[in-house]
Coordinates of C-alpha atoms in Angstrom, one line a residue:
Chain E
M180 CA 47.5 -8.8 -28.8
T181 CA 47.9 -10.4 -25.3
A182 CA 47.6 -14.0 -24.4
A183 CA 44.3 -13.5 -22.6
D184 CA 42.4 -11.7 -25.4
P185 CA 38.9 -10.5 -24.5
R186 CA 36.2 -11.7 -26.8
P187 CA 35.6 -9.3 -29.7
E188 CA 33.6 -6.5 -28.4
V189 CA 30.8 -6.9 -30.8
Y190 CA 29.8 -10.1 -29.0
D191 CA 29.2 -8.3 -25.7
R192 CA 28.1 -4.8 -26.5
P193 CA 24.7 -4.4 -28.2
E194 CA 25.7 -1.0 -29.6
A195 CA 28.6 -2.5 -31.4
Y196 CA 26.4 -5.2 -32.8
Q197 CA 23.8 -2.6 -33.9
E198 CA 26.5 -0.8 -35.9
V199 CA 27.2 -4.0 -37.9
A200 CA 23.5 -4.5 -38.4
L201 CA 23.1 -0.9 -39.7
V202 CA 26.0 -1.4 -42.1
E203 CA 24.4 -4.6 -43.3
L204 CA 21.1 -2.9 -43.8
V205 CA 22.5 0.2 -45.6
D206 CA 24.7 -2.0 -47.8
R207 CA 21.6 -4.1 -48.9
L208 CA 19.3 -1.2 -49.5
L209 CA 21.7 0.9 -51.4
D210 CA 23.7 -1.7 -53.3
K211 CA 21.4 -4.8 -53.7
G212 CA 17.8 -5.7 -54.5
V213 CA 16.0 -5.4 -57.8
V214 CA 17.2 -2.6 -60.0
L215 CA 14.0 -1.4 -61.7
A216 CA 15.2 2.1 -62.6
G217 CA 18.4 2.4 -64.5
D218 CA 19.4 5.6 -62.6
I219 CA 18.9 6.1 -58.9
T220 CA 19.8 9.6 -58.1
L221 CA 20.1 10.2 -54.4
S222 CA 21.9 13.1 -52.8
V223 CA 22.8 14.0 -49.3
A224 CA 23.4 17.8 -49.5
G225 CA 24.9 17.3 -52.9
I226 CA 27.4 14.6 -51.8
D227 CA 27.8 11.6 -54.1
L228 CA 25.8 8.8 -52.6
A229 CA 28.5 6.1 -53.3
H230 CA 30.9 8.1 -51.1
V231 CA 28.3 8.4 -48.4
S232 CA 27.6 4.7 -48.2
L233 CA 31.3 3.8 -48.4
R234 CA 32.1 6.2 -45.5
L235 CA 29.3 4.7 -43.5
L236 CA 30.7 1.2 -44.0
V237 CA 34.3 2.2 -43.3
S238 CA 33.7 4.5 -40.3
S239 CA 31.4 2.1 -38.6
T240 CA 33.8 -0.8 -38.9
E241 CA 36.8 1.2 -38.0
R242 CA 35.1 2.6 -34.9
M243 CA 34.1 -0.9 -33.8
L244 CA 37.6 -2.3 -34.3
Q245 CA 39.2 0.7 -32.5
E246 CA 36.9 0.2 -29.5
R247 CA 37.8 -3.5 -29.5
H248 CA 41.5 -2.7 -29.2
E249 CA 41.2 -0.1 -26.5
Chain L
M86 CA 5.5 9.6 -59.0
R87 CA 5.6 6.3 -57.0
Y88 CA 8.3 5.2 -54.6
V89 CA 8.7 1.4 -55.0
Y90 CA 9.5 -1.0 -52.2
A91 CA 9.2 -4.5 -53.5
I92 CA 7.7 -6.8 -56.2
R93 CA 5.6 -9.8 -55.4
Q94 CA 2.5 -11.6 -56.4
P95 CA -0.7 -9.7 -55.4
G96 CA -1.5 -9.9 -51.7
P97 CA -2.8 -8.0 -48.7
I98 CA -1.4 -4.6 -48.2
P99 CA -0.1 -4.2 -44.6
A100 CA -1.8 -1.6 -42.4
M101 CA 1.1 0.8 -42.2
V102 CA 2.5 3.9 -44.0
G103 CA 5.6 4.2 -46.1
L104 CA 8.1 6.9 -46.6
A105 CA 7.0 10.4 -45.6
G106 CA 3.8 9.0 -44.1
A107 CA 2.4 8.0 -47.5
E108 CA -0.2 5.2 -47.9
L109 CA 1.0 1.9 -49.4
Q110 CA -0.6 1.0 -52.7
A111 CA -0.2 -1.7 -55.3
V112 CA 0.5 -1.2 -59.0
S113 CA -0.1 -4.3 -60.9
A114 CA 0.5 -5.9 -64.3
D115 CA 0.5 -9.4 -65.7
G116 CA 0.0 -11.1 -62.3
L117 CA 2.7 -9.2 -60.5
E118 CA 2.5 -6.3 -58.1
A119 CA 4.8 -3.5 -57.2
V120 CA 4.2 -2.3 -53.7
C121 CA 4.5 1.5 -53.8
S122 CA 3.6 4.7 -52.2
V123 CA 3.0 8.2 -53.6
S124 CA 6.3 9.9 -53.6
A125 CA 6.2 13.7 -53.1
R126 CA 9.9 14.1 -52.5
E127 CA 13.3 12.5 -53.2
P128 CA 14.0 9.7 -50.7
R129 CA 16.9 10.4 -48.5
P130 CA 19.5 7.8 -47.5
E131 CA 19.1 8.6 -43.9
D132 CA 17.9 6.5 -41.0
S133 CA 14.2 7.4 -41.2
D134 CA 13.7 6.6 -44.8
L135 CA 16.0 3.6 -44.8
L136 CA 14.3 2.1 -41.7
R137 CA 10.9 2.8 -43.1
H138 CA 11.7 1.1 -46.4
Q139 CA 12.9 -1.9 -44.4
A140 CA 9.9 -1.9 -42.1
V141 CA 7.6 -2.1 -45.2
L142 CA 9.6 -5.1 -46.5
E143 CA 9.4 -6.9 -43.2
A144 CA 5.7 -6.5 -43.1
L145 CA 5.3 -7.8 -46.7
M146 CA 7.5 -10.8 -46.0
A147 CA 4.9 -12.1 -43.6
H148 CA 2.5 -12.7 -46.5
G149 CA 4.7 -14.5 -49.0
P150 CA 7.8 -14.2 -51.2
V151 CA 9.0 -10.7 -51.9
L152 CA 11.7 -9.3 -54.1
P153 CA 13.0 -6.1 -52.4
V154 CA 13.6 -3.2 -54.8
R155 CA 16.7 -1.1 -54.4
F156 CA 16.3 2.0 -52.2
G157 CA 15.6 5.2 -54.0
T158 CA 13.5 3.8 -56.9
R159 CA 10.9 6.3 -58.1
L160 CA 8.9 5.7 -61.2
D161 CA 5.5 6.7 -62.5
D162 CA 2.6 4.2 -62.7
E163 CA 3.1 3.5 -66.4
E164 CA 6.8 2.9 -66.0
V165 CA 6.2 0.5 -63.2
R166 CA 3.7 -1.5 -65.2
A167 CA 5.9 -1.5 -68.2
R168 CA 8.8 -2.9 -66.2
L169 CA 6.6 -5.6 -64.6
R170 CA 5.5 -6.7 -68.0
R171 CA 8.9 -6.5 -69.6
H172 CA 10.6 -8.5 -66.8
G173 CA 7.7 -10.7 -65.8
T174 CA 9.5 -14.0 -66.3
A175 CA 12.6 -13.0 -64.5
L176 CA 10.6 -11.6 -61.6
S177 CA 8.3 -14.7 -61.3
D178 CA 11.3 -17.0 -61.4
G179 CA 12.9 -14.8 -58.8
L180 CA 9.9 -15.1 -56.5
D181 CA 9.9 -18.9 -56.9
R182 CA 13.6 -19.0 -56.0
V183 CA 13.1 -17.2 -52.7
R184 CA 9.7 -18.7 -51.7
G185 CA 9.8 -19.8 -48.1
Q186 CA 13.4 -18.6 -47.7
V187 CA 15.1 -15.7 -46.0
E188 CA 18.5 -14.2 -46.3
M189 CA 21.1 -14.3 -43.5
G190 CA 24.2 -12.2 -43.4
V191 CA 27.5 -13.0 -41.9
R192 CA 30.1 -10.2 -41.6
I193 CA 33.5 -11.1 -40.4
L194 CA 35.7 -8.3 -39.0
G195 CA 39.4 -8.4 -38.6
E196 CA 42.3 -9.6 -40.7
P197 CA 44.4 -12.7 -40.8
P198 CA 47.8 -12.0 -39.2
T199 CA 50.4 -11.3 -41.9
S200 CA 53.7 -9.6 -41.9
R201 CA 53.6 -6.1 -43.2
P202 CA 56.4 -4.0 -44.6
E203 CA 57.8 -1.8 -41.8
A204 CA 56.6 1.8 -41.8
G205 CA 59.3 4.3 -42.8
D206 CA 61.2 2.1 -45.2
G207 CA 59.4 3.6 -48.2
G208 CA 60.0 7.1 -46.9
S209 CA 63.8 7.0 -46.5
A210 CA 64.2 5.0 -49.8
A211 CA 62.2 7.6 -51.6
R212 CA 64.7 10.3 -50.7
G213 CA 67.4 8.2 -52.1
S214 CA 67.4 7.1 -55.7
G215 CA 64.5 6.7 -58.0
R216 CA 65.4 3.1 -58.3
Q217 CA 65.2 2.6 -54.5
Y218 CA 61.8 4.2 -54.5
L219 CA 60.5 1.9 -57.2
M220 CA 61.9 -1.1 -55.5
A221 CA 60.3 -0.1 -52.2
R222 CA 57.0 0.5 -54.0
A223 CA 57.2 -2.9 -55.7
A224 CA 57.8 -4.6 -52.4
E225 CA 54.8 -2.8 -50.9
E226 CA 52.6 -3.9 -53.8
R227 CA 53.8 -7.5 -53.5
A228 CA 53.0 -7.5 -49.8
E229 CA 49.6 -6.0 -50.4
R230 CA 48.9 -8.7 -53.0
A231 CA 50.0 -11.4 -50.6
R232 CA 47.8 -9.9 -47.9
R233 CA 44.8 -9.9 -50.3
E234 CA 45.5 -13.5 -51.3
T235 CA 45.7 -14.7 -47.7
A236 CA 42.5 -12.8 -46.9
E237 CA 40.7 -14.3 -49.9
Q238 CA 41.8 -17.8 -49.1
L239 CA 40.7 -17.5 -45.5
A240 CA 37.4 -15.8 -46.5
E241 CA 36.6 -18.5 -49.0
R242 CA 37.2 -21.3 -46.4
L243 CA 35.0 -19.6 -43.8
H244 CA 32.3 -18.8 -46.4
A245 CA 32.2 -22.4 -47.5
R246 CA 31.6 -23.6 -43.9
I247 CA 28.6 -21.3 -43.7
A248 CA 27.3 -21.8 -47.2
A249 CA 27.1 -25.6 -46.6
H250 CA 23.9 -24.7 -44.7
A251 CA 22.4 -22.5 -47.4
T252 CA 20.4 -22.9 -50.6
A253 CA 22.5 -20.2 -52.2
A254 CA 25.3 -18.0 -51.1
S255 CA 27.3 -15.0 -52.2
L256 CA 30.6 -13.6 -50.9
R257 CA 32.4 -10.3 -50.9
V258 CA 36.0 -10.3 -49.8
L259 CA 37.6 -7.3 -48.1
P260 CA 34.5 -5.1 -48.8
A261 CA 35.8 -2.4 -46.4
E262 CA 38.8 -1.6 -44.2
G263 CA 39.0 -4.0 -41.3
T264 CA 36.3 -6.3 -42.8
L265 CA 37.5 -9.7 -44.0
M266 CA 34.3 -10.7 -45.7
A267 CA 30.6 -10.1 -46.0
G268 CA 28.6 -13.2 -46.9
A269 CA 24.9 -13.6 -47.8
Y270 CA 23.1 -16.9 -47.4
L271 CA 19.6 -17.9 -48.6
V272 CA 18.1 -20.4 -46.2
P273 CA 14.6 -21.8 -45.5
R274 CA 12.8 -19.8 -42.9
G275 CA 13.2 -22.4 -40.2
A276 CA 16.9 -22.9 -40.8
T277 CA 18.3 -19.5 -39.7
G278 CA 19.6 -21.1 -36.5
E279 CA 22.0 -23.2 -38.6
I280 CA 23.6 -20.1 -39.9
S281 CA 24.0 -18.6 -36.4
E282 CA 25.4 -21.9 -35.2
A283 CA 27.9 -22.0 -38.0
A284 CA 28.9 -18.5 -37.2
R285 CA 29.3 -19.4 -33.5
A286 CA 31.5 -22.3 -34.4
L287 CA 33.8 -20.1 -36.6
A288 CA 33.9 -17.5 -33.8
A289 CA 35.2 -20.1 -31.4
E290 CA 37.8 -21.3 -33.8
Y291 CA 39.0 -17.9 -34.8
P292 CA 39.1 -15.7 -31.7
E293 CA 41.0 -13.0 -33.5
L294 CA 38.1 -12.4 -35.8
A295 CA 34.6 -11.1 -35.0
V296 CA 32.0 -13.3 -36.7
V297 CA 28.7 -11.4 -36.8
P298 CA 25.5 -13.0 -38.1
T299 CA 22.6 -10.7 -39.0
G300 CA 19.1 -11.3 -40.3
P301 CA 16.7 -12.6 -41.4
W302 CA 16.7 -10.1 -44.2
P303 CA 14.5 -9.9 -47.3
P304 CA 16.4 -11.6 -50.1
F305 CA 18.3 -8.5 -51.4
S306 CA 21.4 -10.5 -52.4
F307 CA 19.4 -13.1 -54.4
A308 CA 17.1 -10.8 -56.4
P309 CA 17.3 -11.3 -60.2
A310 CA 19.4 -9.0 -62.3
L311 CA 17.0 -7.6 -64.9
D312 CA 18.2 -7.3 -68.5
E313 CA 18.1 -3.6 -69.1
E314 CA 18.2 -3.6 -72.9
G315 CA 14.4 -3.7 -73.0
A316 CA 14.0 -0.7 -70.7
E317 CA 15.4 1.6 -73.5
R318 CA 12.6 0.6 -75.8
V319 CA 9.9 1.3 -73.2
S320 CA 8.0 4.5 -74.2

């Protein structure tokens, strides 16, 4: 880090902010809210959903932080 | 088979379609209503279905308190009614809790500066003795625990600053790589600006962190947990 750090990119680039907003949306829809049905079976071409949502969270955040440090 | 978006007290159905262009319908029991649509296929956790579910929730929120149902919920009419009856008290209490309120999120990216074990130490030690390897591993684990504790202490302090403006709040620490915390805050509709202001103040104090408020959201994080024992007995 340098002495004159730019503001974190998410403050200035709408696309970076949109990524956080998407992560927040997906996190809420998939992991929160009222659980009416005991089992929610969702698949994305047979891939376990928990891994899909985790990848989405991780990759979005990592990408944003990478862009910030470039 | 119905796809379920939300639970609320009976109200007007918004003039819009749900997933896969299906018409929105209400399934009611005991003074509660599940807003649903006919579900011809499995919902997909992709943008179009996710965003459509969210759009329905936003439209419903304009008419009164709403408890969002987790994405992917498909049940037939009788199962929906049985659950509304079974969990009526918890659901009504849940609606009362969120009446006139919305959820704000604050996600904080980055990590507090800590010293990390230098890369490569573990590797060369591993080729030495088993004892050296175990000591290197133990040192790594201590450093990792210390990193976590520092992160938790910082997250809790930051969370408390924001939660002071909320009716209720919940916190997850280190929910993903590079993310210090994700907080959820239940606030009266008119008070969302206080959360943004609190986030802005933290951002100014911690320039190495990205403090990102989002919302208003439907109250996903403040929905009641339903006792599932009864569900087994539903026939």
